[in-house]
Every structure is written in structure tokens, then in C-alpha cells.
XYZ file of C-alpha atoms in Angstrom:
527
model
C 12.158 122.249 -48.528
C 8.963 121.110 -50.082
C 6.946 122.711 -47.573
C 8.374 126.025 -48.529
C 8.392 125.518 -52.156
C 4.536 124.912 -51.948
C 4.082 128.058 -50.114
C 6.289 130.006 -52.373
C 4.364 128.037 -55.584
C 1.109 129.456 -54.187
C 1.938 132.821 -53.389
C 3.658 133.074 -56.878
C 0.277 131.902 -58.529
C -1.752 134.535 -57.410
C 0.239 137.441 -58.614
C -0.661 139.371 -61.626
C 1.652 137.967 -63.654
C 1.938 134.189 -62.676
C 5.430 133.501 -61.585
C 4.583 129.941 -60.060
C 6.912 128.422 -62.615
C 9.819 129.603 -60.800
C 8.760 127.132 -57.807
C 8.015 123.876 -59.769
C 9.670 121.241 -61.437
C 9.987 121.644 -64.967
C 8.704 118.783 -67.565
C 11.433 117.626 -70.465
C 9.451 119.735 -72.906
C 9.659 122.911 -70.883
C 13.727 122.297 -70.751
C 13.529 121.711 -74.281
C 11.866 125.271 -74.769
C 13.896 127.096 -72.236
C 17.563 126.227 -73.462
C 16.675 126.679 -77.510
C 18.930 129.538 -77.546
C 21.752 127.176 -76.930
C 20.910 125.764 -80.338
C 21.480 129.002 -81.720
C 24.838 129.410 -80.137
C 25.922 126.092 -81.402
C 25.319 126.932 -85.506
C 26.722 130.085 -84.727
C 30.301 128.071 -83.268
C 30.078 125.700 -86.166
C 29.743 128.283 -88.650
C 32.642 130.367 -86.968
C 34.725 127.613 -86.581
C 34.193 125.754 -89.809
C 34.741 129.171 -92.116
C 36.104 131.744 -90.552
C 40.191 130.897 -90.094
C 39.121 129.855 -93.932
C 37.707 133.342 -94.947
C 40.360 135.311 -92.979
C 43.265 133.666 -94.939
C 40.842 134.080 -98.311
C 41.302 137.925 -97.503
C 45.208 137.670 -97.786
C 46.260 137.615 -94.086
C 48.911 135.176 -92.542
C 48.193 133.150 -89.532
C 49.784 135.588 -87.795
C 47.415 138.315 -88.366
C 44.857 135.881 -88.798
C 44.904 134.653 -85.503
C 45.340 138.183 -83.757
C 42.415 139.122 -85.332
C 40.611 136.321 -83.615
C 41.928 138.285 -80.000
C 39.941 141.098 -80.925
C 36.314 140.104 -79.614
C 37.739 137.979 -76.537
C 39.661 140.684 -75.540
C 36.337 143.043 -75.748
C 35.089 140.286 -73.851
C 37.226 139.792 -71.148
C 36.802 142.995 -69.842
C 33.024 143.417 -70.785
C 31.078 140.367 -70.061
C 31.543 140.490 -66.751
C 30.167 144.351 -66.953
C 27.293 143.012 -69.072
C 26.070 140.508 -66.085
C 26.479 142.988 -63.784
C 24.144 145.104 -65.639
C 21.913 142.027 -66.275
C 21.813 141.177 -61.891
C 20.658 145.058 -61.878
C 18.375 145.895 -64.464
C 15.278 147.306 -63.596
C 12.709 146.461 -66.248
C 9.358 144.641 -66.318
C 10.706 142.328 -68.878
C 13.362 140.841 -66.375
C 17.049 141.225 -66.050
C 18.421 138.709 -68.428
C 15.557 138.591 -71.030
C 16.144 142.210 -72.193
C 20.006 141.539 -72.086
C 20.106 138.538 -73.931
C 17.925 140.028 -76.887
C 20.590 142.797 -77.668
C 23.003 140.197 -77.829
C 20.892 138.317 -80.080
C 20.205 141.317 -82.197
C 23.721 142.102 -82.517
C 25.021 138.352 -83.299
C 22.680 138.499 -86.087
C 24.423 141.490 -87.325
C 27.558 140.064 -87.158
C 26.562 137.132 -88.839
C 25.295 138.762 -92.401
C 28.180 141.207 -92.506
C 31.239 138.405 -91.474
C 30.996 136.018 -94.927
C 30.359 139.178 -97.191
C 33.236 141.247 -95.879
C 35.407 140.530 -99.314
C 32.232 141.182 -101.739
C 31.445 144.957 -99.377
C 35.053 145.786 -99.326
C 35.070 145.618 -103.353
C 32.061 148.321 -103.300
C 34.090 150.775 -100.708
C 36.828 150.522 -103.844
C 39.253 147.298 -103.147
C 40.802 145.972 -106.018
C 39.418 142.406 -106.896
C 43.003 140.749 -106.758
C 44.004 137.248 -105.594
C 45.196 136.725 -101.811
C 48.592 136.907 -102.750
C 48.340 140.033 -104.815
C 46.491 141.765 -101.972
C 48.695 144.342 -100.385
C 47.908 148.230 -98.363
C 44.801 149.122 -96.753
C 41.510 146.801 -97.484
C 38.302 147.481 -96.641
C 37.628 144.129 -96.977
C 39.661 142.937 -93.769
C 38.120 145.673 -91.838
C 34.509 144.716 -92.769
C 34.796 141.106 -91.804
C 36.939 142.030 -88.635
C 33.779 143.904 -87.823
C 31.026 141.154 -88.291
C 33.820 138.706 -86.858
C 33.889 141.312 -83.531
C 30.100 141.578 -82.980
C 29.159 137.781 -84.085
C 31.903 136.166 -81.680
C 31.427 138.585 -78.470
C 27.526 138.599 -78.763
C 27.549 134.879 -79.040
C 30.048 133.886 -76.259
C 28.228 136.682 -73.766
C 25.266 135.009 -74.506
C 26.075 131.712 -73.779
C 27.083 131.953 -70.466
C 24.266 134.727 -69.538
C 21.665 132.500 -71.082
C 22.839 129.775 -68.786
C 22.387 132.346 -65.287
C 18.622 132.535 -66.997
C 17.889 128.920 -67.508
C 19.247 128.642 -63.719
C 17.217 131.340 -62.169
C 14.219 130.130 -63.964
C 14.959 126.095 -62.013
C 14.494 125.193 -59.124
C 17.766 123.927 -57.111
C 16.845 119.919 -57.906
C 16.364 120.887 -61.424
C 19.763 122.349 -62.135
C 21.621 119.463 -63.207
C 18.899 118.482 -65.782
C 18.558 122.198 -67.129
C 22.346 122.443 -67.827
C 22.613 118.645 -69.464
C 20.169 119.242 -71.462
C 21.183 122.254 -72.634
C 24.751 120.559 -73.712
C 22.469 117.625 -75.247
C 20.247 119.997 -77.306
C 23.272 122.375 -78.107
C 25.002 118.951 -79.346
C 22.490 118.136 -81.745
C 22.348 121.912 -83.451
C 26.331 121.731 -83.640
C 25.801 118.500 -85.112
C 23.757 119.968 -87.889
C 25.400 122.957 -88.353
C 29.008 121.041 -88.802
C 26.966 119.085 -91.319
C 25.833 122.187 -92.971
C 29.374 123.164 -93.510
C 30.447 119.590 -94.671
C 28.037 120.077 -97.966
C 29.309 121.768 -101.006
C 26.171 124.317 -101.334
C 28.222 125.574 -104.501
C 26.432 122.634 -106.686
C 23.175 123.657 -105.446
C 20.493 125.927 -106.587
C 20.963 127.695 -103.003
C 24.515 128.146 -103.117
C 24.326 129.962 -106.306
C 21.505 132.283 -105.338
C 24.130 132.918 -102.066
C 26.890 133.056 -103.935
C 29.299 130.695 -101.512
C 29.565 128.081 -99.360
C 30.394 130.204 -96.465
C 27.397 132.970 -97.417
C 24.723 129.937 -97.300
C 25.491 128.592 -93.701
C 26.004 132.020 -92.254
C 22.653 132.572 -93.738
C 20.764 129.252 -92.227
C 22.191 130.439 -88.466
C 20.507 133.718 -88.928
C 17.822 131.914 -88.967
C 18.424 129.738 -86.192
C 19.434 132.047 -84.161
C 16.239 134.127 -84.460
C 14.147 130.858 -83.610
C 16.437 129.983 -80.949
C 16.140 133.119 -79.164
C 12.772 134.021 -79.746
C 11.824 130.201 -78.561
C 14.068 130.950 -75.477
C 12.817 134.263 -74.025
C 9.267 133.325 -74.414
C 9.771 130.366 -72.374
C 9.252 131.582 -68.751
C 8.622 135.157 -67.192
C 11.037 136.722 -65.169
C 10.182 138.340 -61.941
C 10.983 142.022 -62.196
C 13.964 143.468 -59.973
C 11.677 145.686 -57.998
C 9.236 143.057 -57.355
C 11.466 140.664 -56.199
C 13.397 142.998 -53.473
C 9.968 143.699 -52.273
C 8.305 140.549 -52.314
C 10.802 137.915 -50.357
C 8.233 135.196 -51.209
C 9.745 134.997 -55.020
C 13.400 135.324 -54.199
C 14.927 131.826 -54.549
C 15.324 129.899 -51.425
C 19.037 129.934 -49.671
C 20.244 127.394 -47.210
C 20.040 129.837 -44.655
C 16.276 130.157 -45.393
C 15.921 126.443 -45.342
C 17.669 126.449 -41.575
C 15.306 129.192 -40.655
C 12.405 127.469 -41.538
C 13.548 124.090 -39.839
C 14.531 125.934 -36.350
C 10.467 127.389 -36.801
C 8.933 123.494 -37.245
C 10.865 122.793 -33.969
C 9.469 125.927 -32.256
C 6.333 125.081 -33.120
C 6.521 122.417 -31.082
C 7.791 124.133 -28.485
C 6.487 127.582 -28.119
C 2.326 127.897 -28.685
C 3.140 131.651 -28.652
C 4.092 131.169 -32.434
C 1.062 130.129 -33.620
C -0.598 133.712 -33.402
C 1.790 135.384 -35.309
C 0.098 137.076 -38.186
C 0.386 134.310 -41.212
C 1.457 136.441 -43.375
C 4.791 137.885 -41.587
C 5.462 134.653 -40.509
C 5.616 133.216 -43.939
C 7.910 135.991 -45.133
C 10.262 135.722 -42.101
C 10.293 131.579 -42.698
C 11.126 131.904 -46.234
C 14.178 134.863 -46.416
C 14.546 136.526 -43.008
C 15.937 139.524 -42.417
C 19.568 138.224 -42.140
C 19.538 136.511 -45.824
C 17.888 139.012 -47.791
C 20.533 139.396 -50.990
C 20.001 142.820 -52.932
C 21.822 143.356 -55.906
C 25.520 144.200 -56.341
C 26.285 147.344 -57.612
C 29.622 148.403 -59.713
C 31.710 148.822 -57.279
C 30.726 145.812 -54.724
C 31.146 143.841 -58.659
C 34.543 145.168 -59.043
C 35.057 144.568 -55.041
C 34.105 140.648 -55.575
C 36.063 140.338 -58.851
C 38.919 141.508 -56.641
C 38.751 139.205 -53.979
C 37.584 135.899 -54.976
C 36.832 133.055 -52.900
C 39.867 130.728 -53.101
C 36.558 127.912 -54.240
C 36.322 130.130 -57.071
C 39.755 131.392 -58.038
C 40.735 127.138 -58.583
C 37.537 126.375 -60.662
C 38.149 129.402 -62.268
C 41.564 128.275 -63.613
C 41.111 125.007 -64.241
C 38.017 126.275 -66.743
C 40.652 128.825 -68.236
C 43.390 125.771 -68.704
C 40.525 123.718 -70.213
C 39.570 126.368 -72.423
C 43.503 126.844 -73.887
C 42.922 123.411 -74.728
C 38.864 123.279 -76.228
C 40.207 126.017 -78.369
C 43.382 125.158 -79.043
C 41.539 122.695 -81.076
C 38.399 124.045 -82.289
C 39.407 127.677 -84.068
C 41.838 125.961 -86.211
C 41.247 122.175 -86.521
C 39.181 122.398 -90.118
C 42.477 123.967 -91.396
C 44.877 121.699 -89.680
C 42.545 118.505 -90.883
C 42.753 120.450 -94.556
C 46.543 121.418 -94.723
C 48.305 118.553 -92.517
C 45.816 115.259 -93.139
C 44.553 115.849 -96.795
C 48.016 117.864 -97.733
C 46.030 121.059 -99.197
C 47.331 124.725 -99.371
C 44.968 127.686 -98.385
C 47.124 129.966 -100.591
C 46.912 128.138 -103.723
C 45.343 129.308 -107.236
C 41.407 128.849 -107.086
C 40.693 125.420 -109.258
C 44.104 124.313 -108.170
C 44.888 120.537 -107.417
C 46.243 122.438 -103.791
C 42.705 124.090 -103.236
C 40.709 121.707 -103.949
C 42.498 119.070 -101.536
C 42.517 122.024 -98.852
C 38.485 122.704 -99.424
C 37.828 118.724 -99.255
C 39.681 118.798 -95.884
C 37.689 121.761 -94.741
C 34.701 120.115 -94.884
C 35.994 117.240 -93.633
C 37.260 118.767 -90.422
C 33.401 119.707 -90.618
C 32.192 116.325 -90.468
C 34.502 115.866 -87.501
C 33.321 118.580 -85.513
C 29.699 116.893 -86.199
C 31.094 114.130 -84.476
C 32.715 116.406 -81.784
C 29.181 118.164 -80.762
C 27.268 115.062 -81.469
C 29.307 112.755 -78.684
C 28.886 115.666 -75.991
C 25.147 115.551 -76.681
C 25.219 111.940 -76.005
C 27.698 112.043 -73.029
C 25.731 115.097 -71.360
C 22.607 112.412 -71.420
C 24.515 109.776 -69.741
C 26.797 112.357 -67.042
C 24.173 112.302 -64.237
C 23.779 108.777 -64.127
C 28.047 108.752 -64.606
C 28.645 110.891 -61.904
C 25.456 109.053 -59.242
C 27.876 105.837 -60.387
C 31.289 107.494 -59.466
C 31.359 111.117 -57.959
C 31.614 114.400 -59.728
C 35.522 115.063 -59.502
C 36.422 111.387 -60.780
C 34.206 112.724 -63.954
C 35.552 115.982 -64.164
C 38.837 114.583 -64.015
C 38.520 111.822 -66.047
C 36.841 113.967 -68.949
C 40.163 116.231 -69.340
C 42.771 113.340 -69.274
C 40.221 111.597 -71.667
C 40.691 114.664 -74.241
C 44.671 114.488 -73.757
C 44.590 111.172 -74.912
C 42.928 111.819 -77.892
C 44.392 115.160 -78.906
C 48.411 113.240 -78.793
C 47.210 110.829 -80.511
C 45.930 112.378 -83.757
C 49.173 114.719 -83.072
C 51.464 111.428 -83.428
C 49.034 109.233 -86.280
C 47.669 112.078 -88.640
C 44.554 109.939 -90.082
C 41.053 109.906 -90.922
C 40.285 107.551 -88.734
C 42.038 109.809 -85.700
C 40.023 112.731 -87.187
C 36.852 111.091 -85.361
C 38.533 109.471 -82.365
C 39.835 113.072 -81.259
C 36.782 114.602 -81.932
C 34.735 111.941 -79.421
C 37.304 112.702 -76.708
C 36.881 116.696 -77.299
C 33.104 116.645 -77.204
C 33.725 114.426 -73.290
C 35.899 117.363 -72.451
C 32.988 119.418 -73.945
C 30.031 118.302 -72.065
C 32.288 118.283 -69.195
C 33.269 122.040 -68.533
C 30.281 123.170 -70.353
C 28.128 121.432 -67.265
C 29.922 120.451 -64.060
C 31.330 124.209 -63.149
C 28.239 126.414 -63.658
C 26.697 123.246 -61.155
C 29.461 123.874 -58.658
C 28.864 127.544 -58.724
C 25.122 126.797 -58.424
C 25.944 124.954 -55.334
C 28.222 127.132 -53.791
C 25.411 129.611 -53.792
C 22.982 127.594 -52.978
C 24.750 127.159 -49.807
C 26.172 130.181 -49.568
C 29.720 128.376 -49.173
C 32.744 128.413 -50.726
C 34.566 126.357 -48.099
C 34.998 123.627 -46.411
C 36.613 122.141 -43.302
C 36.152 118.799 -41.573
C 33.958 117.955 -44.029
C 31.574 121.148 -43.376
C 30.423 124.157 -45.147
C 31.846 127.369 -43.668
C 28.801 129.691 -44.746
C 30.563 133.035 -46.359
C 29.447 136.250 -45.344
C 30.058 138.007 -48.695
C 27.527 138.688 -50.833
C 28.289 137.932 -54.099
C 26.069 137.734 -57.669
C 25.313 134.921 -59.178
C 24.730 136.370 -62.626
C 28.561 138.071 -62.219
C 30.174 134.598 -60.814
C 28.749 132.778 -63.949
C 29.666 135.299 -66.137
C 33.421 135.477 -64.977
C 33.691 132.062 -65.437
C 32.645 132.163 -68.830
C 34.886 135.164 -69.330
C 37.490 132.348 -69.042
C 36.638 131.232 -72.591
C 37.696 134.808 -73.604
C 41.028 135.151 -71.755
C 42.060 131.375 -73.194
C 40.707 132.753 -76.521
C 42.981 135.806 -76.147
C 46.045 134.118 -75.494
C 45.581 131.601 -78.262
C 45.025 133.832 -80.680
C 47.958 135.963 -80.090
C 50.350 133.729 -79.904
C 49.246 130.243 -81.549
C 49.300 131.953 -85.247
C 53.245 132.822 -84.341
C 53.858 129.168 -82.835
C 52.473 127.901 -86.363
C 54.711 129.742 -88.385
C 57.764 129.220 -86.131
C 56.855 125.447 -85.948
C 56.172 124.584 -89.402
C 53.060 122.835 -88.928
C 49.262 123.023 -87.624
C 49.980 120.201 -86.008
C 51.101 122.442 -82.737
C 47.644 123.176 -81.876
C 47.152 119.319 -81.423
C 49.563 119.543 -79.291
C 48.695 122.446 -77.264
C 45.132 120.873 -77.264
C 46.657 117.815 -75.235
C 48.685 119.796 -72.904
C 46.838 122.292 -71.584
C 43.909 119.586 -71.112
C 46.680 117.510 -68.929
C 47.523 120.672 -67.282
C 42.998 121.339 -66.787
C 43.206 117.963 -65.333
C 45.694 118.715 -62.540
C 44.381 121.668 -61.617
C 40.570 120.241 -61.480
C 42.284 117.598 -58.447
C 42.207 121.054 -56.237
C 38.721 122.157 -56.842
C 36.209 122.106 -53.551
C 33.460 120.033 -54.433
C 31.405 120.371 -51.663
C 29.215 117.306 -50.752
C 27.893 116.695 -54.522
């Protein structure tokens, strides 16, 4: 393997564009630069998740509608992402395939985020009456606006992270996946860590908040700004290797298990057959590294639409158990600041502004904030530690163990509503966290890397479908959207039939006991 990543190092140096990168071990720094982006994503979550169930009832809609509203960009999602990293494991541009991809998304997340916290102030220039949100009936512009910058900030951003993680991939070599992808939780655990923080401070007392106007209106403001560093940090990190190039050029394609065979039945021919050394160095170097039989071109539409059909049964159980773990991760995350805010500090989103109620309700808020520091914060430091965790154990005793972890802590602030349980459930979500944020996109790294998605006896039964890697990451984070989806179309009814916010507590625990059984049928191959 070393042999051919030398020779594929080389080659890659003496291009026009140096793409010897691609063939190297990267240094912590480099990871560092390559997964910034991630950072972005992370304010943009704590912003979203910190203010936005807060600003949607502020508007004068019911859970109900809130939370239906919150089904709008997942939905988009569901049915687009996948389309989107398609588009990204065909586009033919000297930039690269994801680079150009992920800057749209970027663009268009920015968007998002200056229109979403100023939706009530625009509405009241297109005519809406400035009312309370229990006066507010008819037709608002208001509701539409911030339905709009809640659309384009929550698909861009959820797109983007799992297409940004397909980049940092393709940009590693195989031994350097693991690192890329736990520090890209660790890094993305620190900016959520800062930007729950953000949203624990009452800006209204400062100088800042004033010249914004709101709490919500300076943190939306600070992620613009992160986000534009993130991703400008990101895509300037490493050169892609154009589409064309690479289909002509098998010398930067990535190596494949089959290659690696190839090239170890040649070193035992060479031993063998002196007829091999005269073939021209140059064809033989092409032929070791991706012969004929293992060349992969890109999937078009309908070979995309064929794979998304007929999945690899590999695929079809991680993908479910991501999609169960996701009912759960969000279960908890798009409305835990207003359970911590209505059911732990006894507030009322609906009350007068100034009231006793409010006040309470606001104080919760940005505790729930805090908590969600402490959520992000403890996946940072368990994605540091889940290498070394899973050399000590095995990778399905840690995936496992990582969902019925999260169960346990989600009951228990269900049962014992407390400060105290604020921040134990919040340690056990950012395990579950780290957890499915890291240890699928490695198994689907592997099963490409040995083109597998089987095993019997102990073997790999190679798979003779070709399939994209860009389109099997991005369906699995298209799982986040379908679990979004459902959640927010029927949680905001279970709420109001039940009473309480404590039901998505609840739901948080079960469906990450459900994750958990379903994760004891995934095919883990030899890692």
C-alpha cells in the first residue's frame, strides 16, 4: 500500500496543479484547516436550536404549526440532498466537485441566516399590524418571511454537513479517515460550545444588543460571520482534482482494494515472470494502480436513482439505525431550550412581555443554552478519546454503548426535572453525538474501501455494483431529514395532546433504545 501511495504521491506532484496532498498523511494543523466549515455548521445548529422554536412561537403560532413549519426544509431535503451529491460526484468544473457545491450552500445559509431573526421586524414593513402574539390573527407576512430564512438556513446547513464530510474524506487518505472525521466532531464541539454560550448571554444589556436590536438578531449575526470564515477556511484547504482529469488520469483516483490485490499479484510476478520487467513503466504503473476491471466512473441520474432503489442490505441497517438515532438527537435538540424554559424553570412563552411568566421562560431559554454548551462540548471531548475507546473495545460495543448511554440520560431528566439533570442529559446526548456523527460515515468509508457490503465466514464478498460515495454519504445524512420530518409533524401534536414538553424527553430515550437495537445488526466488517 505504501509502495503505491509513493508512486501515486509522485506522479501527483508533478502535475500542473499539485495534487500530491491527496496521497499523504495529513498533519493536525491541516485537519484543523480542512474541517473549519464544521465550525460553521455548529453556530449555525446552536443558533437554530437555541432561538428558533422561541421566535416561531414569538410570531403567534402554536406548537402545532410551529413544529410543522420545522418539516418544511427536511422535507426539501429528503428528496434533494441526495440529488445535490449526485450533482456534486458529477460536476465537471476545474474547481472540483464538492468545492463549488458546498459554496452555494454556504452562500445560501448565509441568506437564511440574516432574513430568519428579522422575519417579525420585515413583515411589519410589507404592512402587519404590530400586535402581541395572542392578538395576531389572518395572513402575516411575518410568518412567511421567517419560514423563508428558516427554509434556506436549515436545508443549506444540513446539506452541507454531510457533503462537507464526502470532501474532507476524498481529500484523506484511507488511514487518515478516522482522524479527519474525529476531529471534525472535536472542532465542531468546541464552535457549538461557543455558540450555545453566545445564546446563554443576555446581549439586550449590551451596547451590541441594542445596536441589533435582540438577543436573537446578535447571534444570528456572529454565525454569519462564522460561517463565512468557516467556509472560506475550508475550501481553501486542499485542491480538488477535476472530474475530467481524474477519469483520465487513473494515477489520482483513490486506491480500491481491488487495486491493492492487483498490485500484490504483480510483486509476486515479478518474481516469477522476467517478461514483466520490460513492460513500458509507464502502462505498468497505471495498470498496477486501477486496472481496467476497477476503474469507477461516475453515476449518473438514473444509475443514482437505480442504487437508491436497491440498497445493499449493509446499508439499508446502518441506514436505519442512523434514522432511529436521529428521532432521538432531535427529539431532544429542536425543542429542549423550551422544554428546560416551560417545564424546569415553570415559564410561559405566551405571556405579556416584562411578565413574571416571560421572564422565568427567557431565563430557562438561555439556560437550556448553557446545556447545549455542555451537550457539544462533551462530544468534542469524547470524539478525542473514541479511537483510543474503540482500539480498547471494538467499534460496535461503542456504537452500542453510546445510544443506550443517551437513553439513560434522556429518562432520567424525563422522571427528575432538575438543573442538575439539565447537564447530566446533555453529557449523554453529546456521547450519542460524537457517536453517529463519526462511526457510520467510517463504516461507509470502509465498505468502499473494500468494495464490500457483505460478509460471510468472516470474509468480504466484493460487490459488483458500482455505487457513489458522495450519494451513499449523502443518503445517510438525508436520514437527519426524514427523522426531522417526522418529528416535526407530529411531536408539536403529541405536546399538545400530552400536556407537557416533557414527551420529547421521552421520545429522546426511546427511539435511542430503539437506535441501539437496531445498531446490534449492522455489518461491521473487520474494523
Amino acid at each position: 500500500m505504501h509502495i503505491l501511495l509513493h508512486k501515486q504521491y509522485e506522479h501527483a506532484r508533478l502535475q500542473s496543479c499539485n495534487y500530491s496532498h491527496l496521497f499523504r498523511p495529513k498533519t493536525r494543523w491541516e485537519f484543523v484547516r480542512l474541517t473549519m466549515i464544521i465550525v460553521s455548521i455548529q453556530f449555525t445548529y446552536a443558533a437554530e436550536t437555541a432561538f428558533v422554536s422561541p421566535i416561531l412561537l414569538s410570531i403567534g403560532l402554536p406548537h402545532t404549526f410551529m413544529t410543522m413549519i420545522w418539516a418544511i426544509s427536511p422535507t426539501l431535503g429528503f428528496f434533494l440532498a441526495p440529488l445535490v451529491a449526485s450533482l456534486s460526484d458529477q460536476l465537471r468544473v476545474s474547481w472540483g466537485r464538492r468545492r463549488p457545491v458546498l459554496l452555494v450552500l454556504s452562500i445560501t445559509l448565509m441568506l437564511g441566516l440574516v432574513i430568519l431573526p428579522h422575519g417579525r421586524t420585515i413583515g411589519l414593513w410589507f404592512g402587519d399590524e404590530d400586535v402581541s402574539p395572542q392578538n395576531m390573527s389572518g395572513f402575516r407576512w411575518g410568518i412567511l418571511i421567517t419560514t423563508l430564512g428558516l427554509v434556506m438556513a436549515d436545508f443549506s446547513v444540513e446539506t452541507t454537513n454531510g457533503l462537507s464530510r464526502t470532501y474532507f474524506l476524498d481529500m484523506c487518505i484511507k488511514e487518515d479517515h478516522p482522524t479527519v472525521l474525529t476531529v471534525a466532531v472535536m472542532i465542531g464541539g468546541i464552535g457549538g460550545f461557543i455558540g450555545y454560550m453566545l445564546g446563554a448571554i443576555d446581549w439586550t444589556n449590551t451596547n451590541l444588543g441594542e445596536m441589533m436590536g435582540s438577543n436573537e438578531a446578535t447571534v444570528f449575526g456572529a454565525v454569519v460571520i462564522i460561517v463565512l470564515i468557516g467556509t472560506t477556511t475550508t475550501l481553501t484547504s486542499f485542491r480538488e482534482v477535476p472530474l475530467g482529469l481524474l477519469e483520465n488520469d487513473e494515477l489520482l483516483r483513490p486506491i480500491t482494494k481491488a487495486a491493492f490485490e492487483e498490485e500484490k499479484r504483480r510483486q509476486m510476478n515479478l518474481t516469477r515472470v522476467s517478461s514483466v520487467m520490460s513492460m513500458d513503466s509507464e502502462t505498468a504503473e497505471r495498470a498496477q494502480v486501477c486496472p481496467e476491471e476497477c476503474n469507477q466512473q461516475p453515476l449518473n441520474f438514473k444509475s443514482f436513482l437505480t442504487n437508491l432503489i436497491r440498497l445493499p442490505k449493509a446499508l439499508r441497517i446502518l441506514y436505519f439505525t442512523q434514522f432511529l438515532s436521529h428521532l432521538g438527537y432531535l427529539s431532544y435538540c429542536l425543542y429542549f431550550t423550551d422544554f428546560v424554559g416551560r417545564e424546569i424553570f415553570e415559564g410561559d412563552a405566551l405571556a405579556h412581555e416584562g411578565s413574571q411568566s416571560m421572564k422565568l421562560y427567557h431565563e430557562g431559554v438561555r439556560f437550556g443554552c448553557l446545556g447545549m454548551a455542555i451537550f457539544v462540548l462533551s462530544a468534542a471531548i469524547y470524539s478525542m478519546a473514541i479511537e483510543k475507546v474503540i482500539r480498547l473495545s471494538s467499534i460496535r460495543s461503542v456504537y452500542i454503548g453510546g445510544l443506550l448511554l443517551n437513553c439513560i440520560g434522556m429518562m432520567l431528566i424525563a422522571v427528575y426535572k432538575s438543573k442538575l439533570m439539565v447537564f447530566i442529559c446533555c453529557i449523554t446526548m453529546g456521547i450519542e453525538y460524537a457517536t453517529i456523527y463519526s462511526l457510520p460515515f467510517l463504516l461507509i468509508s470502509q465498505y468502499h474501501q473494500k468494495q464490500s457490503f457483505n460478509m460471510i465466514d468472516g470474509r468480504c464478498v466484493q460487490s459488483t455494483q458500482t455505487r457513489g460515495f458522495g450519494a451513499d454519504i449523502s443518503i445517510l445524512s438525508s436520514m437527519l431529514f426524514l427523522a426531522q420530518i417526522i418529528i416535526s409533524l407530529s411531536i408539536g401534536s403529541v405536546i399538545d395532546a400530552y400536556g407537557s414538553t416533557t414527551i420529547v424527553v421521552y421520545s429522546a430515550s426511546l427511539f435511542s433504545c430503539l437506535a441501539a437495537f437496531s445498531a446490534t445488526q449492522i455489518i461491521y466488517m473487520d474494523l
